[in-house]
Amino acid sequence: MRWYHHWWAIVILGLGALLALFLALFVFYTIGYWRQIKNGEGLKLRQTFYGNFDRSIKTPLAAAKPGRAELEGGGLFLGNPNAKISIVEFVDFKCPNSKMAAPIMRQMMAQYGYKVKLTVRLFPSESIHPGANKFAIVAACAAEQGRFWEAHDALFSNQDAFSKELAGEDYKFLADTAYLDAQKLKECVDSGRTGVKVNRDYADGFRFGVQGTPTFFINSEKVEGVVPMSEWEKVLAK
């Protein structure tokens, strides 16, 4: 009897075939993911794995309380950079609650900006608010022109007026409203280069236990949802 007629040989050959198939699939998908990352498609990858995050995660991730520098993450800020009070806000430009919070935060900073550092980070929940990724990328591109806060206000103020994927007329309107160069804005968005910043903010928010927007960290203490001006005054008027 030849060796490959034995039962143990058949088992070994079968296991070998399964292992070869597994390795082939592993290499195939690894190369595919690497190409997506290389081509700036990290947002698509992120949504593949975490697209239903806001719907599926019910409790914060168990983790040590993050420090100030970690929370701020070198993000865009308003106010006093050396303030003792650090507020980090995770926002979604398509979220109605983030929109509701935006004018309150502007009012708060106008009144208490000298004693507060407000850092805004991007947390677009594409599965809940379609088009949120594109809005976040646009805001990050506006930052390249030094107009993040103008774009921040324009995107929230006109949240319902813009098309889901931001068409040509939307860019023109946004450029006029936020004092942006429309051509440079479109070129930046099409390049996808600010997707790295959006991905990093989202990943950090996920790590810090952000479940929805807006979420605030006041000197590392997490507060979820829209905070009325009266509550900010209680904290900041001391």
Short mmCIF file of C-alpha atoms in Angstrom, two decimals:
data_model
loop_
_atom_site.label_atom_id
_atom_site.label_comp_id
_atom_site.label_asym_id
_atom_site.label_seq_id
_atom_site.Cartn_x
_atom_site.Cartn_y
_atom_site.Cartn_z
CA MET A 1 0.00 0.00 0.00
CA ARG A 2 1.39 3.37 -0.98
CA TRP A 3 1.94 5.91 1.85
CA TYR A 4 -0.77 8.29 0.62
CA HIS A 5 -3.36 5.51 0.91
CA HIS A 6 -3.02 5.45 4.69
CA TRP A 7 -5.62 7.34 6.76
CA TRP A 8 -2.99 9.44 8.49
CA ALA A 9 -1.59 10.55 5.14
CA ILE A 10 -5.04 11.63 3.96
CA VAL A 11 -5.51 13.65 7.18
CA ILE A 12 -2.11 15.33 6.77
CA LEU A 13 -2.80 16.18 3.13
CA GLY A 14 -6.22 17.61 4.06
CA LEU A 15 -4.77 19.76 6.83
CA GLY A 16 -2.03 20.92 4.49
CA ALA A 17 -4.59 21.97 1.89
CA LEU A 18 -6.61 23.90 4.50
CA LEU A 19 -3.46 25.63 5.76
CA ALA A 20 -2.46 26.61 2.23
CA LEU A 21 -5.96 28.02 1.60
CA PHE A 22 -5.85 29.99 4.85
CA LEU A 23 -2.44 31.46 4.02
CA ALA A 24 -3.58 32.39 0.51
CA LEU A 25 -6.66 34.20 1.87
CA PHE A 26 -4.59 35.93 4.55
CA VAL A 27 -2.11 37.24 1.98
CA PHE A 28 -4.93 38.30 -0.36
CA TYR A 29 -6.81 40.34 2.26
CA THR A 30 -3.63 41.76 3.80
CA ILE A 31 -2.50 43.08 0.42
CA GLY A 32 -5.99 44.48 -0.20
CA TYR A 33 -6.08 46.34 3.13
CA TRP A 34 -2.53 47.61 2.60
CA ARG A 35 -3.53 49.02 -0.78
CA GLN A 36 -6.58 50.75 0.73
CA ILE A 37 -4.45 52.38 3.43
CA LYS A 38 -1.79 53.38 0.88
CA ASN A 39 -4.46 54.94 -1.34
CA GLY A 40 -5.88 56.97 1.54
CA GLU A 41 -9.01 54.86 1.98
CA GLY A 42 -8.64 54.43 5.73
CA LEU A 43 -12.14 55.82 6.25
CA LYS A 44 -13.61 52.93 4.25
CA LEU A 45 -11.59 50.43 6.24
CA ARG A 46 -12.65 52.00 9.50
CA GLN A 47 -16.32 51.78 8.54
CA THR A 48 -15.86 48.13 7.53
CA PHE A 49 -14.87 47.23 11.08
CA TYR A 50 -16.55 49.95 13.18
CA GLY A 51 -19.42 51.14 10.99
CA ASN A 52 -22.10 50.13 13.52
CA PHE A 53 -20.14 51.33 16.53
CA ASP A 54 -22.69 53.89 17.75
CA ARG A 55 -25.47 51.33 17.60
CA SER A 56 -23.65 48.37 19.09
CA ILE A 57 -21.53 49.73 21.96
CA LYS A 58 -23.76 50.31 24.96
CA THR A 59 -21.20 51.01 27.66
CA PRO A 60 -17.85 52.85 27.69
CA LEU A 61 -14.74 50.81 27.13
CA ALA A 62 -12.91 50.03 30.35
CA ALA A 63 -9.73 52.10 30.22
CA ALA A 64 -7.60 54.35 32.37
CA LYS A 65 -8.66 57.99 32.38
CA PRO A 66 -6.74 59.73 29.55
CA GLY A 67 -4.52 62.71 30.30
CA ARG A 68 -4.92 66.25 28.96
CA ALA A 69 -2.29 66.05 26.22
CA GLU A 70 -3.64 62.70 25.06
CA LEU A 71 -7.20 64.02 24.89
CA GLU A 72 -6.28 67.24 23.09
CA GLY A 73 -4.17 65.31 20.59
CA GLY A 74 -2.75 68.49 19.08
CA GLY A 75 -6.22 69.38 17.81
CA LEU A 76 -7.56 72.78 16.77
CA PHE A 77 -8.47 74.97 19.70
CA LEU A 78 -9.95 78.26 20.82
CA GLY A 79 -9.15 80.25 23.94
CA ASN A 80 -6.18 80.33 26.27
CA PRO A 81 -3.62 77.61 25.41
CA ASN A 82 -2.29 77.75 28.98
CA ALA A 83 -5.69 77.71 30.69
CA LYS A 84 -6.13 75.46 33.70
CA ILE A 85 -9.48 74.32 32.32
CA SER A 86 -9.24 72.12 29.23
CA ILE A 87 -12.42 71.16 27.39
CA VAL A 88 -12.12 68.63 24.56
CA GLU A 89 -15.23 68.20 22.41
CA PHE A 90 -15.82 65.32 19.99
CA VAL A 91 -18.21 66.45 17.25
CA ASP A 92 -20.02 65.12 14.19
CA PHE A 93 -20.93 67.83 11.67
CA LYS A 94 -24.02 65.86 10.60
CA CYS A 95 -25.24 65.26 14.15
CA PRO A 96 -28.23 67.44 15.20
CA ASN A 97 -27.06 67.36 18.82
CA SER A 98 -23.60 68.60 17.86
CA LYS A 99 -25.33 71.35 15.89
CA MET A 100 -27.37 72.27 18.97
CA ALA A 101 -24.23 72.45 21.10
CA ALA A 102 -22.21 74.57 18.64
CA PRO A 103 -23.72 78.03 19.38
CA ILE A 104 -23.65 77.29 23.11
CA MET A 105 -19.92 76.57 22.92
CA ARG A 106 -19.36 79.75 20.91
CA GLN A 107 -21.23 81.75 23.56
CA MET A 108 -19.31 80.05 26.34
CA MET A 109 -15.96 80.80 24.72
CA ALA A 110 -16.90 84.42 24.04
CA GLN A 111 -17.59 84.82 27.75
CA TYR A 112 -14.95 82.57 29.32
CA GLY A 113 -12.32 82.06 26.60
CA TYR A 114 -9.64 83.72 28.69
CA LYS A 115 -9.81 80.91 31.26
CA VAL A 116 -10.64 77.94 29.00
CA LYS A 117 -8.93 76.01 26.22
CA LEU A 118 -11.52 74.39 23.93
CA THR A 119 -10.20 71.70 21.59
CA VAL A 120 -12.47 70.22 18.92
CA ARG A 121 -11.88 66.72 17.56
CA LEU A 122 -13.75 64.92 14.80
CA PHE A 123 -15.95 61.88 15.41
CA PRO A 124 -18.09 61.29 12.30
CA SER A 125 -20.61 58.47 12.76
CA GLU A 126 -21.21 57.52 9.13
CA SER A 127 -23.56 54.64 9.96
CA ILE A 128 -25.91 56.99 11.83
CA HIS A 129 -25.36 60.22 9.89
CA PRO A 130 -24.59 59.42 6.22
CA GLY A 131 -22.17 61.94 4.76
CA ALA A 132 -20.52 62.68 8.13
CA ASN A 133 -17.11 61.47 6.92
CA LYS A 134 -17.15 63.91 4.00
CA PHE A 135 -18.12 66.81 6.27
CA ALA A 136 -15.25 65.96 8.65
CA ILE A 137 -12.77 65.82 5.77
CA VAL A 138 -14.02 69.18 4.49
CA ALA A 139 -13.55 70.75 7.94
CA ALA A 140 -10.01 69.36 8.16
CA CYS A 141 -9.29 70.75 4.68
CA ALA A 142 -10.59 74.16 5.77
CA ALA A 143 -8.06 74.00 8.60
CA GLU A 144 -5.29 73.84 5.98
CA GLN A 145 -6.41 77.31 4.87
CA GLY A 146 -6.58 78.54 8.47
CA ARG A 147 -10.39 78.66 8.35
CA PHE A 148 -11.45 75.71 10.48
CA TRP A 149 -13.67 77.71 12.82
CA GLU A 150 -15.38 79.55 9.97
CA ALA A 151 -16.08 76.18 8.31
CA HIS A 152 -17.13 74.73 11.68
CA ASP A 153 -19.80 77.41 12.04
CA ALA A 154 -20.90 77.23 8.40
CA LEU A 155 -21.25 73.43 8.38
CA PHE A 156 -23.37 73.43 11.52
CA SER A 157 -25.47 76.49 10.59
CA ASN A 158 -26.30 75.01 7.17
CA GLN A 159 -26.32 71.35 8.17
CA ASP A 160 -29.68 70.59 6.54
CA ALA A 161 -29.04 72.70 3.44
CA PHE A 162 -25.97 70.85 2.16
CA SER A 163 -26.34 67.75 0.02
CA LYS A 164 -25.31 64.42 1.55
CA GLU A 165 -22.02 64.18 -0.35
CA LEU A 166 -21.35 67.91 -0.82
CA ALA A 167 -21.78 68.74 -4.51
CA GLY A 168 -20.12 71.54 -6.51
CA GLU A 169 -22.59 74.24 -5.44
CA ASP A 170 -22.08 73.25 -1.81
CA TYR A 171 -18.35 73.91 -2.12
CA LYS A 172 -18.99 77.32 -3.63
CA PHE A 173 -21.46 78.25 -0.91
CA LEU A 174 -19.15 76.99 1.83
CA ALA A 175 -16.18 78.82 0.33
CA ASP A 176 -18.13 82.08 0.19
CA THR A 177 -19.49 81.64 3.71
CA ALA A 178 -16.23 80.54 5.37
CA TYR A 179 -13.87 82.70 3.26
CA LEU A 180 -12.22 79.70 1.64
CA ASP A 181 -10.54 79.18 -1.72
CA ALA A 182 -13.09 76.83 -3.34
CA GLN A 183 -10.60 75.28 -5.78
CA LYS A 184 -8.06 74.51 -3.05
CA LEU A 185 -10.82 73.12 -0.85
CA LYS A 186 -12.07 70.76 -3.57
CA GLU A 187 -8.52 69.66 -4.42
CA CYS A 188 -7.83 68.87 -0.77
CA VAL A 189 -11.07 66.91 -0.35
CA ASP A 190 -10.49 64.93 -3.56
CA SER A 191 -6.93 64.07 -2.47
CA GLY A 192 -8.19 62.45 0.74
CA ARG A 193 -5.09 63.56 2.62
CA THR A 194 -6.98 64.88 5.66
CA GLY A 195 -8.55 61.47 6.13
CA VAL A 196 -5.52 60.62 8.28
CA LYS A 197 -6.47 63.33 10.78
CA VAL A 198 -10.13 62.26 10.78
CA ASN A 199 -9.17 58.61 11.30
CA ARG A 200 -6.86 59.51 14.17
CA ASP A 201 -9.50 61.60 15.94
CA TYR A 202 -12.10 58.87 15.50
CA ALA A 203 -9.73 56.15 16.74
CA ASP A 204 -8.83 58.24 19.79
CA GLY A 205 -12.49 58.88 20.54
CA PHE A 206 -13.20 55.15 20.29
CA ARG A 207 -10.30 54.47 22.67
CA PHE A 208 -11.54 57.10 25.15
CA GLY A 209 -15.00 55.53 25.22
CA VAL A 210 -16.85 58.10 23.11
CA GLN A 211 -20.23 56.60 22.18
CA GLY A 212 -21.97 59.54 20.51
CA THR A 213 -21.74 63.26 19.91
CA PRO A 214 -21.25 65.70 21.35
CA THR A 215 -19.02 64.24 24.03
CA PHE A 216 -16.95 66.54 26.24
CA PHE A 217 -13.93 65.90 28.43
CA ILE A 218 -13.59 68.63 31.06
CA ASN A 219 -10.14 68.22 32.58
CA SER A 220 -10.42 64.54 31.62
CA GLU A 221 -13.91 64.07 33.11
CA LYS A 222 -16.33 62.79 30.46
CA VAL A 223 -19.67 64.55 29.94
CA GLU A 224 -22.07 63.31 27.24
CA GLY A 225 -24.71 65.28 25.37
CA VAL A 226 -25.60 68.94 24.95
CA VAL A 227 -24.61 71.02 27.99
CA PRO A 228 -26.79 74.14 28.52
CA MET A 229 -25.08 77.50 28.97
CA SER A 230 -26.41 77.68 32.53
CA GLU A 231 -24.43 74.54 33.41
CA TRP A 232 -21.24 75.88 31.84
CA GLU A 233 -21.67 79.05 33.89
CA LYS A 234 -21.87 77.02 37.10
CA VAL A 235 -18.54 75.41 36.26
CA LEU A 236 -16.70 78.41 34.84
CA ALA A 237 -17.98 81.36 36.85
CA LYS A 238 -16.17 80.16 39.98
#
